[in-house]
Amino acid sequence: MLSVFFCLSDPGWTSINRGVLICDECCSVHRSLGRHISIVKHLRHSGWPPSLLQMVQTLASNGANSIWEHSLLDPAQVQSGRRKPNPQDKVHPTKSEFIRAKYQMLAFVHKLPCRDDDGVTTKDLSKQLHSSVRTGSLETCLRLLSLGAQANFFHPEKGTTPLHVAAKAGQILQAELLVVYGADPGSPDINGRTPMDYARQAGHIELAERLVECQYELTDRLAFYLCGRRPDHKNGHYIIPQMADSLDLSELAKAAKKKLQALNNRLFEELAMDVYDEVDRRENDAVWLTTQNHSTLVTERSAVPFLPVNPEYSATRNQGRQKLARFNAREFATLIIDILSDAKRRQQGKGLSPTGETEREGETLNFEGNLGIDDDQHDYDSVASDEDTDSELTTQNNNNTMDSSDLSDGPITLQEYLEVKKALASSEAKVQQLMKVNNNLSEELRRLQKEITRMQTENSALRRGQQAGGAAGHGVGGPGGGGGTGGHWAVGGMRGGVGGFGPGGDPPVLSVPSTATPHSHPHRRERQAFSMYEPGAAPGPTAHGPPVLDSLTPRLQPLNTASVKEGRGEPEEGGGGGGEGGEPDPTLPCTEDVILKTEQVTKNIQELLRAAQEFKHDSFVPCSEKIHSAVTEMASLFPKRPALDAVHCSLRLLASSASRLQVECRKAAPSEPGAPAVDYQLLTQQVIQCAYDIAKAAKQLVTITTREKKQ
């Protein structure tokens, strides 16, 4: 059954981790997403472990596609108005945009109800997964994984992971699905037993052997790419191919090999994973070139000339991954052989010989034309010569266009690539250092929060004293703000004065009353608010703007400020409103309704700020849509033509800022290959500026509504 119904032809490809079958047109888009989004494999021309192929076919036939199109299948939940493309629609941009929304943004996946603690939701899902893998319901487990269940979840009471449970139950297809989603076949239970031990103890020998293969999937795949063979894992876990012309290594190659051997285990694993992804890309390219109609399908937009960007990796690592495409056949084969040799050395705990070469015990190298030993008698196979692959690579390179100068300035050496890896390690060390600085800033923010609360208390006491002394009509404001009888006051800034917000002051604090009306629910008495105050900002015109998020360590931290008490608040910036003796505006909505909508806006802005703080740029679009929806609901409470100019100005600022926020957030969506790179630091500044304006407008509306209703 065809899972993606807008495909024009029969599905020849599959997305393994999504459990769907895809046609040639959709395959080109899936491959451009990257393996972290969609793991693509050809159904007939790629090598398949039987159980993995059966797992994919089972998911596809049992409607796995409905998991990724949940909201589109339920008419009651259709809100965005987006339709599924028709077979006649063009691949770019119609189908490609839909595929990105479906699999990259997960725009149509079932959304869980909001919970106070996201960690609890993930834990519950993971516990459900832990129980479900003992059954044969693959689609249930895929649905849980799509919602955020963790494949490596360690059950605190059971002392096992889901893979242990699947292995004990003999569920080989469930084990395949878990491994695809990152489950570790070698993870120990509370007693140190692995899933392989569970499978053997339960008599599931085939499953146990498959789990061993999964544990060595990376090195097996690299060896198979070079020599077409995999180890049987009963007599050894590694096959180290050897090229016929590798006896005469240049000094540059030897130096590069020593650098590779000097890498720590974490960097070595990252390098091996990157090479694995490049092997997958090259193998899929070879299948693509042999199965497609070159006159219609092989175009610049359907080709994948280098590994797509993975946003979870640093820019340095992504650049290094893309440079792997520039290795010619011999250079790439040399790198793979060095990785296989060093992987074996590291697992066996061997050191390096004085010459820097890997120690080898009882192994005989077989060089073509040198030692006439049959291939079956040793662990070394000859690799195809350069002539066998150069013609194919030349054809591919002629069709590939590189917009980045880093990818078009000549051949790359292994030494250069390892230098990139070292630069990555250096940048990550700086990240850790800056994260410590960020923690110090968080402590400073907490100290300032306490200071703000103390000043609010003093402000309240002073105001009560003034009212008792008959000084009605005069508020206590700082240089940046004024007062008015009955006005609600809040601390808007440290440098702008107590209760004021003016030139040189900090951005506004968005806060809501803690005791609103007799109809308030108990759980609404303590409401959180956030401040966009950044310590250390110099006074001046720029202090009105948002804090600048450093590209490595965002300083923006949500704060819990004291709520505005009944009879206290913050005056509307710039004046306006009823004032003493004025009549209340009957067209304004209930204060409690405005407060509730403001809470929703605040919650969504906090979610956006967390995404910016954690560099989750792919969350910008959904967060901006939530904010726009909350702003629309808040604006609908007010009349279309309010009597007060201040309300009109605040509503206009609220709506325009929310719309501008959506436009800015859409820039964070992944662009087509070859498009200009996104400056995420500048983009984040723009996003925070929009959020700042929304918070400012919402605060003004709460202030005005509260003051008018008090009159």
XYZ file of C-alpha atoms in Angstrom:
711
model
C 0.000 0.000 0.000
C 1.394 3.377 -0.961
C 1.919 5.476 2.140
C 2.314 8.867 0.503
C -0.704 9.259 -1.731
C 0.494 12.221 -3.781
C 3.314 10.147 -5.319
C 3.174 9.786 -9.082
C 4.860 6.389 -9.323
C 5.300 3.179 -7.397
C 7.425 3.488 -4.279
C 10.957 2.299 -4.904
C 12.415 3.840 -1.759
C 11.615 3.877 1.934
C 12.187 6.133 4.914
C 13.261 3.632 7.554
C 12.753 5.723 10.684
C 9.386 7.075 9.457
C 8.116 3.672 8.346
C 6.774 4.877 4.988
C 7.362 3.982 1.352
C 8.258 6.840 -1.003
C 8.608 7.362 -4.731
C 11.597 8.745 -6.625
C 10.333 12.332 -6.521
C 9.799 12.322 -2.758
C 13.081 10.495 -2.229
C 15.064 13.465 -3.529
C 13.407 15.695 -0.921
C 13.837 13.162 1.886
C 17.549 12.834 1.137
C 17.998 16.599 1.241
C 16.569 16.622 4.793
C 19.474 14.571 6.147
C 19.647 11.222 7.931
C 18.754 12.855 11.268
C 15.299 13.523 9.765
C 14.770 10.677 7.284
C 16.916 7.551 6.769
C 16.432 6.684 3.092
C 17.111 3.301 1.503
C 16.161 1.686 -1.811
C 13.832 -1.272 -1.507
C 15.476 -3.457 -4.161
C 18.953 -2.131 -4.933
C 20.252 -1.605 -1.387
C 21.529 -4.249 1.002
C 18.924 -5.114 3.632
C 19.023 -7.193 6.803
C 15.821 -9.280 6.433
C 14.346 -8.288 9.789
C 14.894 -4.562 9.118
C 13.131 -4.798 5.750
C 10.272 -6.704 7.352
C 9.976 -4.016 10.037
C 9.632 -1.252 7.432
C 7.105 -3.197 5.356
C 5.028 -3.971 8.465
C 4.893 -0.310 9.483
C 4.028 0.839 5.962
C 1.213 -1.699 5.571
C -0.237 -0.901 9.026
C -0.665 2.810 8.345
C 2.437 4.399 9.848
C 1.824 7.325 7.499
C -1.239 8.298 9.564
C 1.058 9.009 12.523
C 2.779 11.786 10.599
C -0.501 13.114 9.132
C -2.666 12.849 12.234
C -4.218 16.327 12.154
C -4.831 16.150 8.402
C -6.908 13.003 8.839
C -9.168 14.558 11.492
C -11.429 17.253 9.954
C -12.222 18.644 13.411
C -8.561 19.502 13.984
C -7.852 21.169 10.659
C -7.013 24.751 11.567
C -4.183 25.798 9.322
C -6.077 25.130 6.095
C -3.085 23.347 4.581
C -3.980 20.654 2.123
C -2.127 17.565 1.106
C -0.526 17.959 -2.346
C -2.055 16.258 -5.350
C -0.059 13.933 -7.638
C -0.096 16.634 -10.323
C 1.524 19.267 -8.080
C 5.142 20.211 -8.660
C 7.846 18.748 -6.457
C 9.294 22.201 -5.781
C 7.984 24.010 -3.928
C 4.582 22.362 -3.252
C 5.500 18.779 -2.384
C 8.882 19.622 -0.875
C 7.367 22.173 1.522
C 4.720 19.665 2.596
C 7.333 16.942 3.194
C 9.454 19.305 5.275
C 6.451 20.338 7.358
C 5.409 16.709 7.796
C 8.718 15.101 8.751
C 11.019 17.943 9.796
C 8.646 20.294 11.599
C 6.271 17.453 12.644
C 3.452 19.899 11.949
C 0.715 17.251 11.679
C 1.744 14.868 14.465
C -0.685 14.463 17.349
C 0.072 17.078 20.003
C -0.116 16.044 23.646
C -2.051 18.168 26.158
C 0.068 20.771 27.879
C 1.554 19.655 31.185
C 3.278 21.647 33.884
C 6.401 19.535 33.610
C 7.431 18.316 30.171
C 9.774 15.812 31.786
C 6.831 13.978 33.330
C 5.173 13.639 29.934
C 8.310 12.205 28.357
C 8.759 9.805 31.258
C 5.172 8.583 30.957
C 5.569 8.021 27.222
C 8.827 6.171 27.764
C 7.209 3.911 30.355
C 4.431 3.130 27.886
C 7.067 2.287 25.290
C 8.829 0.066 27.828
C 5.617 -1.958 28.196
C 4.510 -1.894 24.544
C 7.659 -3.391 23.010
C 6.814 -6.801 24.463
C 3.893 -6.917 21.978
C 3.905 -7.016 18.188
C 2.212 -3.630 17.748
C 4.919 -1.752 15.861
C 2.711 1.195 14.960
C 1.911 1.815 18.644
C 5.605 2.028 19.502
C 6.325 4.263 16.506
C 3.547 6.597 17.645
C 5.065 6.777 21.137
C 8.502 7.462 19.671
C 7.053 10.210 17.462
C 5.595 11.860 20.574
C 8.951 11.913 22.348
C 9.370 8.528 24.068
C 13.047 7.704 24.615
C 14.360 4.501 23.032
C 17.166 4.319 25.634
C 14.860 4.974 28.609
C 16.079 3.196 31.751
C 13.088 2.124 33.840
C 13.901 3.034 37.466
C 11.726 0.272 38.950
C 12.376 -2.488 36.391
C 16.071 -1.736 35.940
C 15.936 -2.353 32.176
C 15.553 -0.494 28.882
C 12.879 -1.138 26.225
C 15.436 -3.106 24.199
C 15.915 -5.529 27.104
C 12.147 -6.102 27.195
C 11.888 -6.635 23.422
C 14.852 -9.023 23.461
C 13.376 -11.115 26.275
C 10.025 -11.285 24.477
C 11.671 -12.234 21.170
C 10.239 -9.204 19.377
C 12.878 -8.815 16.678
C 10.921 -6.182 14.716
C 10.475 -4.065 17.850
C 14.213 -4.376 18.462
C 14.894 -3.140 14.913
C 12.647 -0.121 15.460
C 14.283 0.737 18.781
C 17.790 0.506 17.299
C 16.755 2.781 14.409
C 15.692 5.346 17.021
C 19.024 5.155 18.831
C 18.662 2.294 21.319
C 22.053 0.945 22.391
C 22.332 -2.845 21.850
C 25.142 -2.978 24.409
C 23.403 -1.091 27.213
C 23.495 -2.990 30.544
C 20.560 -3.525 32.869
C 20.752 -2.990 36.613
C 22.696 -6.272 36.905
C 25.044 -5.581 33.990
C 23.302 -7.847 31.454
C 22.864 -6.655 27.860
C 19.866 -7.186 25.535
C 21.936 -9.886 23.775
C 22.176 -11.750 27.091
C 18.396 -11.525 27.520
C 17.765 -12.861 24.023
C 20.162 -15.789 24.447
C 18.753 -16.680 27.851
C 15.223 -16.717 26.391
C 16.344 -18.910 23.486
C 16.009 -16.227 20.785
C 19.323 -16.981 19.092
C 18.495 -15.208 15.802
C 17.577 -12.040 17.677
C 20.749 -12.233 19.770
C 22.901 -12.541 16.653
C 21.065 -9.627 15.031
C 21.688 -7.452 18.103
C 25.404 -8.206 17.830
C 25.287 -7.066 14.198
C 23.501 -3.881 15.274
C 26.217 -3.216 17.845
C 28.870 -3.326 15.109
C 26.725 -1.722 12.413
C 29.105 1.203 11.873
C 32.308 -0.764 11.275
C 30.429 -3.466 9.329
C 28.983 -0.853 6.987
C 32.364 0.783 6.395
C 34.034 -2.558 5.630
C 31.217 -3.646 3.311
C 31.480 -0.373 1.412
C 35.111 -1.110 0.541
C 35.230 -4.867 0.035
C 31.640 -6.143 -0.083
C 32.078 -8.358 2.978
C 30.945 -8.302 6.588
C 32.446 -10.244 9.504
C 30.448 -13.183 10.806
C 31.050 -11.970 14.398
C 31.696 -15.535 15.559
C 35.359 -15.493 14.606
C 35.954 -11.749 14.854
C 34.193 -8.409 14.729
C 36.391 -6.542 12.241
C 37.419 -6.797 8.621
C 40.230 -4.399 7.776
C 40.499 -4.021 3.968
C 43.831 -2.984 2.496
C 44.425 -1.074 -0.720
C 46.962 -2.504 -3.150
C 48.962 0.725 -3.449
C 49.045 1.693 0.217
C 52.630 0.545 0.865
C 54.061 3.874 -0.225
C 52.322 6.293 2.185
C 53.333 9.915 1.953
C 54.601 11.756 5.006
C 51.426 13.852 4.954
C 49.243 10.746 5.120
C 51.313 9.296 7.952
C 51.039 12.520 9.933
C 47.276 12.563 9.404
C 47.018 8.969 10.611
C 48.913 9.834 13.785
C 46.533 12.728 14.428
C 43.559 10.418 13.989
C 45.046 7.975 16.499
C 45.624 10.852 18.944
C 41.942 11.878 18.937
C 40.066 11.211 22.160
C 37.315 8.603 22.006
C 34.466 11.099 21.728
C 35.960 12.943 18.759
C 36.931 9.659 17.138
C 33.346 8.403 17.455
C 32.028 11.621 15.929
C 34.452 11.300 13.018
C 33.432 7.665 12.484
C 29.727 8.594 12.513
C 30.318 11.383 10.011
C 32.169 8.993 7.691
C 29.304 6.492 8.110
C 26.823 9.151 6.975
C 29.031 9.978 3.990
C 29.187 6.278 3.043
C 25.389 6.177 3.164
C 25.181 9.270 0.944
C 27.592 7.836 -1.625
C 25.850 4.473 -1.709
C 22.451 6.104 -2.226
C 23.968 8.300 -4.929
C 25.217 5.210 -6.744
C 21.774 3.594 -6.557
C 20.131 6.849 -7.645
C 22.355 7.228 -10.699
C 21.721 3.662 -11.832
C 17.934 3.678 -11.375
C 16.820 7.124 -12.552
C 15.975 8.623 -15.897
C 18.777 11.174 -16.166
C 16.881 13.381 -18.608
C 14.047 14.046 -16.174
C 15.091 13.325 -12.601
C 18.812 13.958 -12.172
C 18.870 17.700 -11.702
C 20.633 20.070 -9.382
C 17.615 20.059 -7.086
C 17.346 16.280 -6.907
C 21.062 15.678 -6.304
C 22.539 15.600 -2.797
C 26.153 16.689 -3.396
C 27.189 16.667 0.272
C 25.774 15.844 3.693
C 22.867 18.147 4.642
C 23.257 20.343 7.701
C 22.288 18.806 11.029
C 21.217 21.671 13.354
C 22.136 19.595 16.410
C 25.794 19.752 15.378
C 28.042 22.781 15.555
C 28.787 24.822 12.438
C 32.373 23.548 12.489
C 31.292 19.919 12.501
C 28.741 20.487 9.748
C 31.408 22.130 7.614
C 33.742 19.192 8.177
C 30.993 16.714 7.293
C 30.331 18.480 4.012
C 34.026 18.487 3.131
C 33.983 14.692 3.189
C 32.288 14.852 -0.216
C 35.496 16.283 -1.678
C 37.563 13.199 -0.847
C 38.291 11.225 -3.982
C 37.858 7.437 -3.997
C 41.410 6.657 -2.844
C 41.481 9.333 -0.130
C 38.110 8.256 1.229
C 39.073 4.579 1.223
C 42.300 5.398 3.093
C 40.334 7.298 5.722
C 37.894 4.392 6.173
C 40.729 1.866 6.565
C 42.425 4.056 9.159
C 39.146 4.378 11.089
C 38.528 0.622 11.020
C 42.082 -0.101 12.186
C 41.906 2.411 15.003
C 38.422 1.272 16.055
C 39.773 -2.247 16.498
C 42.799 -0.960 18.411
C 40.671 1.140 20.744
C 38.239 -1.684 21.507
C 41.056 -4.097 22.267
C 42.743 -1.483 24.456
C 46.026 -1.606 22.549
C 48.470 1.260 22.507
C 50.562 2.640 19.692
C 53.908 1.298 18.628
C 56.936 3.660 18.822
C 56.510 4.424 15.126
C 52.902 5.434 15.646
C 51.510 2.450 13.743
C 48.702 0.348 15.166
C 49.818 -2.827 16.880
C 48.799 -5.977 15.066
C 49.103 -9.406 16.586
C 49.199 -12.439 14.315
C 47.778 -10.539 11.324
C 49.286 -10.752 7.836
C 48.699 -7.944 5.360
C 47.751 -9.082 1.900
C 48.924 -6.744 -0.826
C 47.688 -7.393 -4.333
C 50.520 -8.795 -6.442
C 52.694 -9.217 -3.368
C 51.420 -12.124 -1.263
C 49.279 -14.648 -3.103
C 47.000 -15.526 -0.190
C 43.388 -16.297 -0.977
C 40.853 -13.738 0.292
C 39.049 -16.377 2.354
C 42.165 -16.993 4.452
C 42.540 -13.532 5.943
C 40.651 -10.449 7.034
C 41.949 -8.160 4.295
C 40.384 -7.592 0.900
C 41.507 -5.478 -2.004
C 39.514 -2.337 -2.683
C 38.328 -1.331 -6.111
C 40.891 0.784 -7.922
C 40.455 4.465 -8.576
C 39.559 3.778 -12.207
C 36.508 1.767 -11.126
C 34.914 4.672 -9.319
C 36.438 7.837 -10.732
C 34.155 7.902 -13.780
C 31.069 7.697 -11.592
C 32.332 10.342 -9.208
C 33.256 12.609 -12.118
C 29.718 12.368 -13.486
C 28.326 13.145 -10.064
C 30.637 16.085 -9.472
C 29.727 17.608 -12.838
C 26.096 17.737 -11.724
C 26.848 19.167 -8.296
C 27.123 22.879 -7.700
C 28.758 24.161 -4.536
C 27.837 27.664 -3.443
C 30.258 27.594 -0.527
C 33.828 28.526 -1.350
C 34.951 26.025 1.278
C 33.618 23.229 -0.921
C 35.127 24.238 -4.240
C 38.745 25.159 -3.617
C 40.470 21.907 -4.594
C 40.977 18.505 -3.017
C 40.970 18.105 0.729
C 43.462 16.082 2.709
C 42.843 13.939 5.739
C 45.118 16.216 7.745
C 42.951 19.212 6.897
C 39.842 17.372 7.987
C 41.399 16.370 11.295
C 42.400 19.983 11.879
C 38.734 20.866 11.506
C 37.915 18.252 14.130
C 40.475 19.805 16.486
C 38.934 23.212 15.900
C 35.596 21.676 16.833
C 37.032 20.418 20.123
C 38.433 23.871 20.851
C 35.080 25.550 20.135
C 33.241 23.108 22.353
C 35.661 23.860 25.185
C 34.832 27.536 24.761
C 31.137 26.679 24.855
C 31.614 24.949 28.212
C 33.511 27.943 29.544
C 30.810 30.325 28.393
C 28.134 28.122 29.895
C 29.829 28.613 33.262
C 29.668 32.356 32.681
C 25.992 31.950 31.870
C 25.429 30.200 35.209
C 27.051 33.136 36.980
C 24.725 35.492 35.130
C 21.776 33.389 36.268
C 22.844 33.851 39.879
C 23.052 37.590 39.295
C 19.569 37.577 37.804
C 18.186 35.818 40.872
C 19.826 38.394 43.111
C 18.303 41.200 41.073
C 14.922 39.518 41.262
C 15.058 39.615 45.048
C 16.055 43.266 44.888
C 13.103 44.023 42.608
C 10.710 42.289 45.011
C 12.100 44.293 47.936
C 11.690 47.558 46.045
C 8.115 46.643 45.157
C 7.361 46.123 48.833
C 8.893 49.482 49.721
C 6.948 51.137 46.907
C 3.710 49.665 48.202
C 4.391 50.790 51.751
C 5.276 54.300 50.620
C 2.141 54.516 48.513
C -0.073 53.426 51.379
C 1.565 56.055 53.551
C 0.862 58.747 50.962
C -2.758 57.715 50.608
C -3.177 57.741 54.379
C -1.705 61.263 54.490
C -4.210 62.558 51.952
C -1.723 62.778 49.137
C -4.183 61.392 46.609
C -3.413 61.784 42.933
C 0.373 61.527 43.271
C 2.238 58.316 42.511
C 5.812 57.419 43.296
C 7.586 57.255 39.965
C 11.133 57.249 38.824
C 12.678 59.381 36.159
C 11.050 57.282 33.475
C 7.403 57.158 34.562
C 4.603 59.139 36.192
C 1.785 58.308 38.582
C -1.931 58.648 38.750
C -4.618 58.025 41.315
C -5.651 54.435 41.324
C -2.877 53.506 38.954
C -1.354 50.045 39.205
C 2.381 50.102 39.770
C 5.110 47.551 39.124
C 8.855 47.807 39.066
C 9.651 48.400 35.431
C 13.387 48.786 35.722
C 16.313 49.329 38.041
C 17.907 52.251 36.286
C 14.580 53.834 35.317
C 13.460 54.258 38.919
C 10.982 52.488 41.181
C 7.762 51.977 39.280
C 8.976 53.816 36.210
C 10.080 52.918 32.741
C 11.752 55.660 30.811
C 14.937 56.492 28.933
C 17.751 54.414 30.298
C 15.345 52.048 31.985
C 14.921 48.343 31.407
C 12.293 46.634 29.275
C 8.889 46.179 30.912
C 7.981 43.432 33.303
C 4.924 41.543 32.109
C 3.035 40.611 35.262
C -0.498 39.831 36.301
C -2.397 40.249 39.588
C -2.191 37.438 42.068
C -5.645 38.097 43.532
C -7.961 39.247 40.802
C -11.677 38.678 41.291
C -13.766 36.460 43.599
C -14.205 34.120 40.622
C -10.486 33.421 40.294
C -9.479 29.803 40.590
C -7.068 28.871 43.412
C -4.354 27.810 40.985
C -4.371 31.268 39.475
C -3.315 33.043 42.656
C 0.352 32.674 41.992
C 1.164 33.542 38.429
C 4.589 33.731 36.930
C 5.849 36.670 34.972
C 9.099 37.209 33.180
C 11.513 40.064 32.810
C 13.744 40.739 29.850
C 16.254 42.509 32.060
C 19.876 41.832 31.156
C 22.498 42.674 33.799
C 25.328 44.862 32.794
C 23.580 46.681 29.966
C 24.821 50.218 29.697
C 22.210 52.948 30.161
C 21.275 54.732 27.033
C 18.987 54.419 24.045
C 19.906 50.774 23.449
C 18.643 49.799 26.885
C 15.117 50.028 25.491
C 15.855 47.196 23.103
C 16.014 43.486 23.898
C 19.104 41.805 25.313
C 21.501 40.501 22.688
C 21.703 36.697 22.674
C 25.313 35.715 22.283
C 25.745 33.033 19.618
C 27.119 30.595 22.179
C 25.654 31.597 25.548
C 22.224 33.228 25.577
C 21.887 35.484 28.559
C 18.137 35.708 28.358
C 16.695 34.015 31.447
C 13.008 33.876 32.442
C 12.404 35.477 35.845
C 9.632 34.961 38.377
C 8.795 38.465 39.553
C 6.387 39.358 42.273
C 2.839 39.740 41.072
C 1.076 43.062 41.085
C -1.200 43.283 44.110
C -4.734 44.608 44.119
C -4.587 48.375 43.972
C -1.012 48.468 42.631
C 0.183 48.290 39.066
C 2.226 50.043 36.428
C 1.058 53.175 34.687
C 0.559 53.096 30.990
C 3.740 54.192 29.280
C 3.353 57.671 27.953
C 0.198 58.470 29.928
C -3.365 58.106 28.742
C -6.391 56.520 30.317
C -8.999 57.832 32.621
C -6.992 59.373 35.463
C -8.522 60.657 38.688
C -12.104 61.611 38.413
C -12.477 60.080 34.917
C -15.325 57.792 33.947
C -14.519 54.084 33.329
C -14.741 52.929 29.726
C -17.679 50.453 29.511
C -16.382 49.003 26.225
C -13.249 47.570 27.813
C -13.288 43.842 28.629
C -13.270 42.275 32.067
C -9.919 42.599 33.805
C -9.831 38.882 34.625
C -10.301 37.961 30.938
C -7.433 40.222 29.907
C -5.240 38.743 32.632
C -5.970 35.177 31.505
C -5.120 35.975 27.884
C -1.985 37.795 29.021
C -0.954 34.676 30.904
C -1.231 32.661 27.704
C 0.848 35.204 25.772
C 3.442 35.152 28.564
C 3.635 31.358 28.567
C 4.148 31.201 24.805
C 6.811 33.918 24.846
C 8.661 32.028 27.591
C 8.607 28.932 25.386
C 10.068 30.946 22.504
C 12.782 32.380 24.735
C 13.733 28.905 25.936
C 13.995 27.773 22.319
C 16.280 30.716 21.547
C 18.331 30.018 24.650
C 18.816 26.351 23.651
C 19.480 27.132 19.957
C 16.328 25.225 18.931
C 15.735 27.348 15.852
C 13.365 24.774 14.372
C 10.958 25.608 17.233
C 10.724 29.275 16.235
C 7.890 28.801 13.726
C 5.520 26.767 15.952
C 6.234 29.086 18.899
C 5.489 32.184 16.816
C 2.224 30.635 15.632
C 1.185 29.978 19.231
C 2.039 33.550 20.182
C 0.133 34.948 17.192
C -2.905 32.845 18.117
C -2.764 33.988 21.760
C -2.370 37.628 20.677
C -5.361 37.315 18.322
C -7.495 35.930 21.139
C -6.393 38.726 23.459
C -7.091 41.429 20.856
C -10.575 39.983 20.199
C -11.564 40.939 23.775
C -11.305 44.629 22.922
C -13.631 46.608 20.630
C -12.470 47.124 17.057
C -12.557 50.901 17.578
C -11.680 51.532 21.234
C -12.542 54.877 22.724
C -9.133 55.328 24.323
C -6.225 56.179 22.049
C -3.870 54.363 24.413
C -5.789 51.105 23.921
C -5.791 51.585 20.153
C -2.014 52.158 20.084
C -1.323 49.162 22.319
C -3.516 46.858 20.213
C -1.844 48.045 17.044
C 1.624 47.413 18.532
C 0.474 43.982 19.755
C -0.848 42.863 16.357
C 2.001 44.268 14.266
C 4.655 42.787 16.566
C 3.030 39.350 16.457
C 2.874 39.437 12.650
C 6.466 40.618 12.406
C 7.504 37.836 14.792
C 5.995 35.232 12.453
C 7.883 36.674 9.490
C 11.198 36.633 11.372
C 10.696 33.106 12.721
C 9.999 31.715 9.254
C 13.542 32.724 8.310
C 14.815 30.036 10.711
C 13.224 27.278 8.623
C 15.840 25.220 6.735
C 16.461 26.610 3.276
C 17.106 24.796 0.045
C 20.687 23.679 -0.646
C 22.605 26.555 -2.147
C 20.526 29.253 -0.454
C 22.370 31.917 1.590
C 23.181 30.811 5.127
C 20.982 32.189 7.901
C 22.648 34.506 10.416
C 21.041 32.961 13.493
C 22.567 35.480 15.888
C 20.996 38.408 14.036
C 17.762 36.475 13.548
C 17.528 35.715 17.262
C 18.000 39.392 18.083
C 15.110 40.278 15.777
C 12.916 37.571 17.302
C 13.641 38.795 20.838
C 12.889 42.377 19.768
C 9.467 41.288 18.510
C 8.794 39.344 21.714
C 9.826 42.419 23.692
C 7.303 44.582 21.809
C 4.536 42.029 22.355
C 5.280 41.904 26.089
C 5.308 45.694 26.231
C 1.931 46.015 24.491
C 0.336 43.285 26.598
C 1.565 44.959 29.788
C 0.058 48.259 28.690
C -3.325 46.638 28.003
C -3.378 44.960 31.437
C -2.462 48.258 33.097
C -5.074 50.311 31.237
C -7.855 47.767 31.751
C -7.147 47.425 35.469
C -7.031 51.196 35.990
C -10.203 51.896 34.030
C -12.183 49.201 35.829
C -11.060 50.596 39.203
C -12.492 54.023 38.522
